[in-house]
PDB file of C-alpha atoms in Angstrom:
ATOM      1  CA  ARG A   1     -17.202  61.319  36.501  1.00  0.00           C
ATOM      2  CA  ALA A   2     -13.152  60.655  36.062  1.00  0.00           C
ATOM      3  CA  ALA A   3     -12.600  64.011  34.210  1.00  0.00           C
ATOM      4  CA  GLU A   4     -13.966  65.537  38.291  1.00  0.00           C
ATOM      5  CA  TRP A   5     -10.526  64.042  39.921  1.00  0.00           C
ATOM      6  CA  GLN A   6      -7.164  65.275  39.814  1.00  0.00           C
ATOM      7  CA  LEU A   7      -5.716  62.758  36.883  1.00  0.00           C
ATOM      8  CA  ASP A   8      -2.374  64.517  37.543  1.00  0.00           C
ATOM      9  CA  GLN A   9      -1.802  64.055  40.217  1.00  0.00           C
ATOM     10  CA  PRO A  10      -3.122  60.261  41.625  1.00  0.00           C
ATOM     11  CA  ALA A  11      -3.275  60.645  46.096  1.00  0.00           C
ATOM     12  CA  TRP A  12      -1.802  56.959  46.619  1.00  0.00           C
ATOM     13  CA  SER A  13      -0.079  54.583  43.652  1.00  0.00           C
ATOM     14  CA  GLY A  14       0.214  50.544  43.486  1.00  0.00           C
ATOM     15  CA  ARG A  15      -0.762  48.137  43.098  1.00  0.00           C
ATOM     16  CA  LEU A  16      -4.361  46.208  43.289  1.00  0.00           C
ATOM     17  CA  ARG A  17      -4.758  42.449  44.098  1.00  0.00           C
ATOM     18  CA  ILE A  18      -8.093  40.254  44.252  1.00  0.00           C
ATOM     19  CA  THR A  19      -8.596  37.637  47.028  1.00  0.00           C
ATOM     20  CA  ALA A  20     -12.034  35.574  47.413  1.00  0.00           C
ATOM     21  CA  LYS A  21     -13.090  34.204  51.075  1.00  0.00           C
ATOM     22  CA  GLY A  22     -15.424  31.533  50.655  1.00  0.00           C
ATOM     23  CA  SER A  23     -18.173  34.376  49.344  1.00  0.00           C
ATOM     24  CA  THR A  24     -16.516  37.420  49.063  1.00  0.00           C
ATOM     25  CA  ALA A  25     -13.804  38.906  47.211  1.00  0.00           C
ATOM     26  CA  PHE A  26     -11.798  41.225  48.409  1.00  0.00           C
ATOM     27  CA  ILE A  27     -10.215  44.137  47.007  1.00  0.00           C
ATOM     28  CA  LYS A  28      -6.533  45.322  47.975  1.00  0.00           C
ATOM     29  CA  LEU A  29      -4.727  48.032  47.929  1.00  0.00           C
ATOM     30  CA  GLU A  30      -0.773  47.120  48.366  1.00  0.00           C
ATOM     31  CA  ASP A  31       2.137  49.182  48.536  1.00  0.00           C
ATOM     32  CA  LYS A  32       4.448  47.531  44.935  1.00  0.00           C
ATOM     33  CA  SER A  33       7.491  47.442  46.914  1.00  0.00           C
ATOM     34  CA  SER A  34       7.213  45.758  50.225  1.00  0.00           C
ATOM     35  CA  GLY A  35       3.154  44.354  50.027  1.00  0.00           C
ATOM     36  CA  GLU A  36       1.960  46.594  52.670  1.00  0.00           C
ATOM     37  CA  LEU A  37      -1.979  46.508  52.844  1.00  0.00           C
ATOM     38  CA  PHE A  38      -3.463  49.984  52.129  1.00  0.00           C
ATOM     39  CA  ALA A  39      -7.165  49.480  52.073  1.00  0.00           C
ATOM     40  CA  GLN A  40      -9.385  46.826  51.092  1.00  0.00           C
ATOM     41  CA  ALA A  41     -12.513  46.996  49.930  1.00  0.00           C
ATOM     42  CA  PRO A  42     -15.101  43.414  50.648  1.00  0.00           C
ATOM     43  CA  VAL A  43     -17.753  42.899  48.237  1.00  0.00           C
ATOM     44  CA  GLU A  44     -20.194  40.347  48.800  1.00  0.00           C
ATOM     45  CA  GLN A  45     -22.078  41.685  45.325  1.00  0.00           C
ATOM     46  CA  PHE A  46     -20.831  42.803  42.176  1.00  0.00           C
ATOM     47  CA  PRO A  47     -22.182  44.837  40.119  1.00  0.00           C
ATOM     48  CA  GLY A  48     -23.321  46.252  43.675  1.00  0.00           C
ATOM     49  CA  ILE A  49     -22.228  49.162  45.591  1.00  0.00           C
ATOM     50  CA  ALA A  50     -19.629  47.779  46.637  1.00  0.00           C
ATOM     51  CA  VAL A  51     -18.112  48.162  43.347  1.00  0.00           C
ATOM     52  CA  GLU A  52     -19.387  50.695  40.501  1.00  0.00           C
ATOM     53  CA  GLY A  53     -18.170  52.144  37.418  1.00  0.00           C
ATOM     54  CA  VAL A  54     -17.958  55.565  36.468  1.00  0.00           C
ATOM     55  CA  THR A  55     -20.323  57.085  33.661  1.00  0.00           C
ATOM     56  CA  ASP A  56     -17.281  58.985  30.796  1.00  0.00           C
ATOM     57  CA  SER A  57     -14.307  55.623  31.395  1.00  0.00           C
ATOM     58  CA  SER A  58     -13.772  52.341  30.980  1.00  0.00           C
ATOM     59  CA  ARG A  59     -10.917  52.472  33.508  1.00  0.00           C
ATOM     60  CA  TYR A  60     -11.782  53.852  36.701  1.00  0.00           C
ATOM     61  CA  PHE A  61     -14.018  53.218  38.848  1.00  0.00           C
ATOM     62  CA  VAL A  62     -15.726  53.905  42.823  1.00  0.00           C
ATOM     63  CA  ILE A  63     -15.255  51.572  45.401  1.00  0.00           C
ATOM     64  CA  ARG A  64     -16.128  51.037  49.177  1.00  0.00           C
ATOM     65  CA  ILE A  65     -13.293  50.709  51.371  1.00  0.00           C
ATOM     66  CA  GLU A  66     -13.378  49.531  55.061  1.00  0.00           C
ATOM     67  CA  ASP A  67     -11.162  49.849  58.202  1.00  0.00           C
ATOM     68  CA  GLY A  68     -12.770  46.777  59.740  1.00  0.00           C
ATOM     69  CA  ASN A  69     -14.503  48.209  62.399  1.00  0.00           C
ATOM     70  CA  GLY A  70     -17.268  49.983  60.917  1.00  0.00           C
ATOM     71  CA  ARG A  71     -15.722  52.718  58.694  1.00  0.00           C
ATOM     72  CA  ARG A  72     -15.991  52.962  55.697  1.00  0.00           C
ATOM     73  CA  ALA A  73     -14.908  55.824  52.125  1.00  0.00           C
ATOM     74  CA  PHE A  74     -15.729  55.751  49.046  1.00  0.00           C
ATOM     75  CA  ILE A  75     -12.523  56.430  46.681  1.00  0.00           C
ATOM     76  CA  GLY A  76     -12.157  56.283  43.183  1.00  0.00           C
ATOM     77  CA  VAL A  77      -9.284  54.250  41.427  1.00  0.00           C
ATOM     78  CA  GLY A  78      -7.693  53.845  38.340  1.00  0.00           C
ATOM     79  CA  PHE A  79      -5.814  51.729  35.895  1.00  0.00           C
ATOM     80  CA  VAL A  80      -2.943  53.242  33.569  1.00  0.00           C
ATOM     81  CA  ASP A  81      -3.609  50.387  30.716  1.00  0.00           C
ATOM     82  CA  ARG A  82      -7.023  49.413  29.432  1.00  0.00           C
ATOM     83  CA  GLY A  83      -5.897  45.673  29.234  1.00  0.00           C
ATOM     84  CA  ASP A  84      -6.386  46.069  32.975  1.00  0.00           C
ATOM     85  CA  ALA A  85      -9.097  47.189  33.497  1.00  0.00           C
ATOM     86  CA  PHE A  86     -10.645  44.371  31.510  1.00  0.00           C
ATOM     87  CA  ASP A  87      -9.083  41.814  33.979  1.00  0.00           C
ATOM     88  CA  PHE A  88     -10.246  43.833  37.302  1.00  0.00           C
ATOM     89  CA  ASN A  89     -13.629  43.579  35.256  1.00  0.00           C
ATOM     90  CA  VAL A  90     -13.458  39.562  34.626  1.00  0.00           C
ATOM     91  CA  ALA A  91     -11.821  38.888  37.716  1.00  0.00           C
ATOM     92  CA  LEU A  92     -15.140  39.966  40.013  1.00  0.00           C
ATOM     93  CA  GLN A  93     -17.538  37.871  37.247  1.00  0.00           C
ATOM     94  CA  ASP A  94     -15.737  35.013  37.471  1.00  0.00           C
ATOM     95  CA  HIS A  95     -15.733  34.801  40.864  1.00  0.00           C
ATOM     96  CA  PHE A  96     -19.088  35.760  41.342  1.00  0.00           C
ATOM     97  CA  LYS A  97     -19.737  33.929  38.920  1.00  0.00           C
ATOM     98  CA  TRP A  98     -18.826  29.994  41.265  1.00  0.00           C
ATOM     99  CA  VAL A  99     -20.228  31.687  43.931  1.00  0.00           C
ATOM    100  CA  LYS A 100     -23.446  31.266  41.898  1.00  0.00           C
ATOM    101  CA  GLN A 101     -23.599  28.030  40.211  1.00  0.00           C
ATOM    102  CA  GLN A 102     -22.016  26.087  43.989  1.00  0.00           C
ATOM    103  CA  SER A 103     -25.885  27.751  45.642  1.00  0.00           C
ATOM    104  CA  GLU A 104     -27.160  25.726  42.767  1.00  0.00           C
ATOM    105  CA  LEU A 105     -25.735  22.962  43.248  1.00  0.00           C
ATOM    106  CA  ALA A 106     -25.523  22.980  47.228  1.00  0.00           C
ATOM    107  CA  ARG A 107     -30.145  23.429  46.451  1.00  0.00           C
ATOM    108  CA  GLN A 108     -30.170  20.536  44.500  1.00  0.00           C
ATOM    109  CA  ALA A 109     -28.887  18.124  46.793  1.00  0.00           C
ATOM    110  CA  GLN A 110     -31.352  19.774  49.351  1.00  0.00           C
ATOM    111  CA  ASP A 111     -33.738  18.684  47.203  1.00  0.00           C
ATOM    112  CA  LEU A 112     -33.013  15.302  46.604  1.00  0.00           C
ATOM    113  CA  GLU A 113     -32.315  14.546  49.795  1.00  0.00           C
ATOM    114  CA  GLN A 114     -35.524  15.526  50.947  1.00  0.00           C
ATOM    115  CA  GLY A 115     -37.474  13.934  47.912  1.00  0.00           C
ATOM    116  CA  PRO A 116     -38.696  10.889  48.043  1.00  0.00           C
ATOM    117  CA  LYS A 117     -35.621   8.472  47.761  1.00  0.00           C
ATOM    118  CA  LEU A 118     -36.129   5.235  45.136  1.00  0.00           C
ATOM    119  CA  ASP A 119     -35.233   2.153  47.102  1.00  0.00           C
ATOM    120  CA  LEU A 120     -33.951  -0.147  43.595  1.00  0.00           C
ATOM    121  CA  GLY A 121     -32.911  -3.070  45.974  1.00  0.00           C
ATOM    122  CA  PHE A 122     -34.163  -6.288  45.287  1.00  0.00           C
ATOM    123  CA  LYS A 123     -36.701  -7.619  47.780  1.00  0.00           C
ATOM    124  CA  GLU A 124     -36.570 -10.768  49.647  1.00  0.00           C
ATOM    125  CA  GLY A 125     -37.982 -14.754  47.000  1.00  0.00           C
ATOM    126  CA  GLN A 126     -37.348 -11.548  44.027  1.00  0.00           C
ATOM    127  CA  THR A 127     -36.127 -13.569  41.075  1.00  0.00           C
ATOM    128  CA  ILE A 128     -35.309 -11.305  37.348  1.00  0.00           C
ATOM    129  CA  LYS A 129     -35.664 -13.556  34.407  1.00  0.00           C
ATOM    130  CA  LEU A 130     -32.385 -12.346  31.631  1.00  0.00           C
ATOM    131  CA  ASN A 131     -33.075 -13.428  28.556  1.00  0.00           C
ATOM    132  CA  ILE A 132     -29.241 -12.432  26.423  1.00  0.00           C
ATOM    133  CA  ALA A 133     -28.623 -12.891  22.699  1.00  0.00           C
ATOM    134  CA  ASN A 134     -32.362 -14.520  22.839  1.00  0.00           C
ATOM    135  CA  MET A 135     -31.828 -17.837  23.994  1.00  0.00           C
ATOM    136  CA  LYS A 136     -34.012 -19.938  26.327  1.00  0.00           C
ATOM    137  CA  LYS A 137     -32.056 -22.474  28.692  1.00  0.00           C
ATOM    138  CA  LYS A 138     -33.953 -24.992  29.609  1.00  0.00           C
ATOM    139  CA  GLU A 139     -33.195 -26.512  32.514  1.00  0.00           C
ATOM    140  CA  GLY A 140     -32.511 -30.086  33.338  1.00  0.00           C
ATOM    141  CA  GLY A 141     -32.559 -30.420  29.712  1.00  0.00           C
ATOM    142  CA  THR A 142     -29.991 -32.201  27.232  1.00  0.00           C
ATOM    143  CA  VAL A 143     -28.363 -31.628  23.638  1.00  0.00           C
ATOM    144  CA  SER A 144     -28.988 -34.967  21.572  1.00  0.00           C
ATOM    145  CA  THR A 145     -26.964 -35.368  18.460  1.00  0.00           C
ATOM    146  CA  ARG A 146     -28.054 -37.642  15.490  1.00  0.00           C
ATOM    147  CA  PRO A 147     -25.287 -40.478  14.217  1.00  0.00           C
ATOM    148  CA  ARG A 148     -24.425 -40.917  10.833  1.00  0.00           C
ATOM    149  CA  PRO A 149     -24.995 -43.927   9.527  1.00  0.00           C
ATOM    150  CA  ALA A 150     -22.247 -46.450   8.931  1.00  0.00           C
ATOM    151  CA  GLY A 151     -22.067 -48.332   5.710  1.00  0.00           C
ATOM    152  CA  PRO A 152     -19.796 -51.281   5.580  1.00  0.00           C
ATOM    153  CA  GLY A 153     -15.871 -51.039   6.712  1.00  0.00           C
ATOM    154  CA  GLY A 154     -17.064 -48.288   8.895  1.00  0.00           C
ATOM    155  CA  LEU A 155     -17.498 -45.690   6.160  1.00  0.00           C
ATOM    156  CA  SER A 156     -19.660 -43.329   6.595  1.00  0.00           C
ATOM    157  CA  LEU A 157     -23.186 -43.191   4.476  1.00  0.00           C
ATOM    158  CA  LEU A 158     -23.845 -38.971   3.434  1.00  0.00           C
ATOM    159  CA  PRO A 159     -27.928 -38.786   3.745  1.00  0.00           C
ATOM    160  CA  PRO A 160     -30.141 -39.360   0.151  1.00  0.00           C
ATOM    161  CA  PRO A 161     -29.790 -36.287  -1.767  1.00  0.00           C
ATOM    162  CA  PRO A 162     -33.461 -33.840  -0.741  1.00  0.00           C
ATOM    163  CA  GLY A 163     -35.228 -35.436  -4.099  1.00  0.00           C
ATOM    164  CA  GLY A 164     -34.673 -38.536  -3.324  1.00  0.00           C
ATOM    165  CA  LYS A 165     -37.535 -40.329  -0.759  1.00  0.00           C
ATOM    166  CA  SER A 166     -36.982 -42.827   1.888  1.00  0.00           C
ATOM    167  CA  GLY A 167     -38.073 -45.785   2.400  1.00  0.00           C
ATOM    168  CA  SER A 168     -40.019 -46.490  -0.724  1.00  0.00           C
ATOM    169  CA  GLY A 169     -37.517 -49.364  -1.510  1.00  0.00           C
ATOM    170  CA  GLU A 170     -35.891 -47.433  -4.995  1.00  0.00           C
ATOM    171  CA  ARG A 171     -32.820 -48.418  -4.980  1.00  0.00           C
ATOM    172  CA  PRO A 172     -29.761 -46.181  -7.325  1.00  0.00           C
ATOM    173  CA  ALA A 173     -29.369 -47.993 -10.552  1.00  0.00           C
ATOM    174  CA  PRO A 174     -25.640 -49.784 -10.348  1.00  0.00           C
ATOM    175  CA  LEU A 175     -22.991 -48.877 -12.191  1.00  0.00           C
ATOM    176  CA  SER A 176     -20.850 -49.881 -14.834  1.00  0.00           C
ATOM    177  CA  THR A 177     -17.573 -50.590 -12.277  1.00  0.00           C
ATOM    178  CA  PRO A 178     -18.143 -52.136  -9.351  1.00  0.00           C
ATOM    179  CA  ALA A 179     -16.137 -50.324  -6.829  1.00  0.00           C
ATOM    180  CA  GLN A 180     -13.972 -51.671  -3.887  1.00  0.00           C
ATOM    181  CA  LEU A 181     -14.586 -51.829  -0.687  1.00  0.00           C
ATOM    182  CA  PRO A 182     -11.721 -50.978   2.316  1.00  0.00           C
ATOM    183  CA  GLY A 183     -10.410 -55.566   3.313  1.00  0.00           C
ATOM    184  CA  THR A 184     -12.703 -56.469  -0.128  1.00  0.00           C
ATOM    185  CA  PRO A 185     -10.170 -59.013  -2.717  1.00  0.00           C
ATOM    186  CA  ILE A 186     -10.770 -57.803  -5.995  1.00  0.00           C
ATOM    187  CA  THR A 187     -12.523 -60.998  -7.486  1.00  0.00           C
ATOM    188  CA  ASP A 188     -13.333 -62.665 -11.759  1.00  0.00           C
ATOM    189  CA  SER A 189     -16.543 -62.234  -9.397  1.00  0.00           C
ATOM    190  CA  LEU A 190     -16.985 -58.208  -8.942  1.00  0.00           C
ATOM    191  CA  LEU A 191     -14.180 -57.903 -11.724  1.00  0.00           C
ATOM    192  CA  SER A 192     -14.891 -59.186 -15.443  1.00  0.00           C
ATOM    193  CA  TRP A 193     -11.965 -57.355 -17.611  1.00  0.00           C
ATOM    194  CA  PRO A 194     -11.698 -58.686 -21.152  1.00  0.00           C
ATOM    195  CA  GLN A 195      -9.975 -61.848 -21.653  1.00  0.00           C
ATOM    196  CA  PRO A 196      -6.664 -61.618 -24.949  1.00  0.00           C
ATOM    197  CA  THR A 197      -8.466 -63.212 -27.805  1.00  0.00           C
ATOM    198  CA  ALA A 198      -6.274 -65.860 -28.932  1.00  0.00           C
ATOM    199  CA  ALA A 199      -3.035 -66.020 -31.433  1.00  0.00           C
ATOM    200  CA  PRO A 200      -4.047 -66.826 -35.123  1.00  0.00           C
ATOM    201  CA  ALA A 201      -2.728 -70.860 -35.415  1.00  0.00           C
ATOM    202  CA  ALA A 202      -0.683 -70.128 -38.459  1.00  0.00           C
ATOM    203  CA  ASP A 203       2.368 -68.489 -38.857  1.00  0.00           C
ATOM    204  CA  VAL A 204       1.317 -65.582 -41.993  1.00  0.00           C
ATOM    205  CA  TRP A 205       5.526 -64.988 -41.118  1.00  0.00           C
ATOM    206  CA  GLY A 206       6.392 -68.092 -42.619  1.00  0.00           C
ATOM    207  CA  ASP A 207       6.572 -68.161 -46.405  1.00  0.00           C
ATOM    208  CA  PHE A 208       9.187 -64.628 -45.726  1.00  0.00           C
ATOM    209  CA  ALA A 209      11.216 -67.192 -43.073  1.00  0.00           C
ATOM    210  CA  LYS A 210      12.478 -69.403 -46.266  1.00  0.00           C
ATOM    211  CA  ALA A 211      13.081 -67.568 -47.840  1.00  0.00           C
ATOM    212  CA  SER A 212      16.972 -66.798 -49.536  1.00  0.00           C
ATOM    213  CA  GLY A 213      18.795 -65.011 -48.652  1.00  0.00           C
TER     214      GLY A 213
END
């Protein structure tokens, strides 16, 4: 319980930093002016015995410090601001969450190495067939196009209408006015224009011309 500590007269005050080396986190108590190390507590597991919260406050903790020669001691530390105590907790949680993720990735990689390996390479003489856009290509095939029949004078004639019968001998009705093909002169046999009527033999204005004045 933090209430049992002499909170108004702390034995030491300074700054606290959390560093990490590998999977171990280190809580370092340093002098706030010179940065000299006062004590440090290696943490290999959180939550664990190296860091424990008190029962009557969220700003105070008990940490286990070590001097590197095998000597250990438990001391109580606390933060004036509640936000700093929250950051202290979050920093330790994030570190050990990362440690857990790394161990899981290493275990998965080891399982893949020990498992059977799939050989996805082509064997000698092995071939595959690709069907692209449902188009089949025939080896040695040629594409033939059907030319349209050409009429006289180089004109291309259109195919008969769908309702017509080919090869039946039927011909379309002739046009009232025959069409002229290129290079063909127009003759009387092709076009029969109406001839002008002859003028009347008698002059209908003769009597008028003979009138006086």
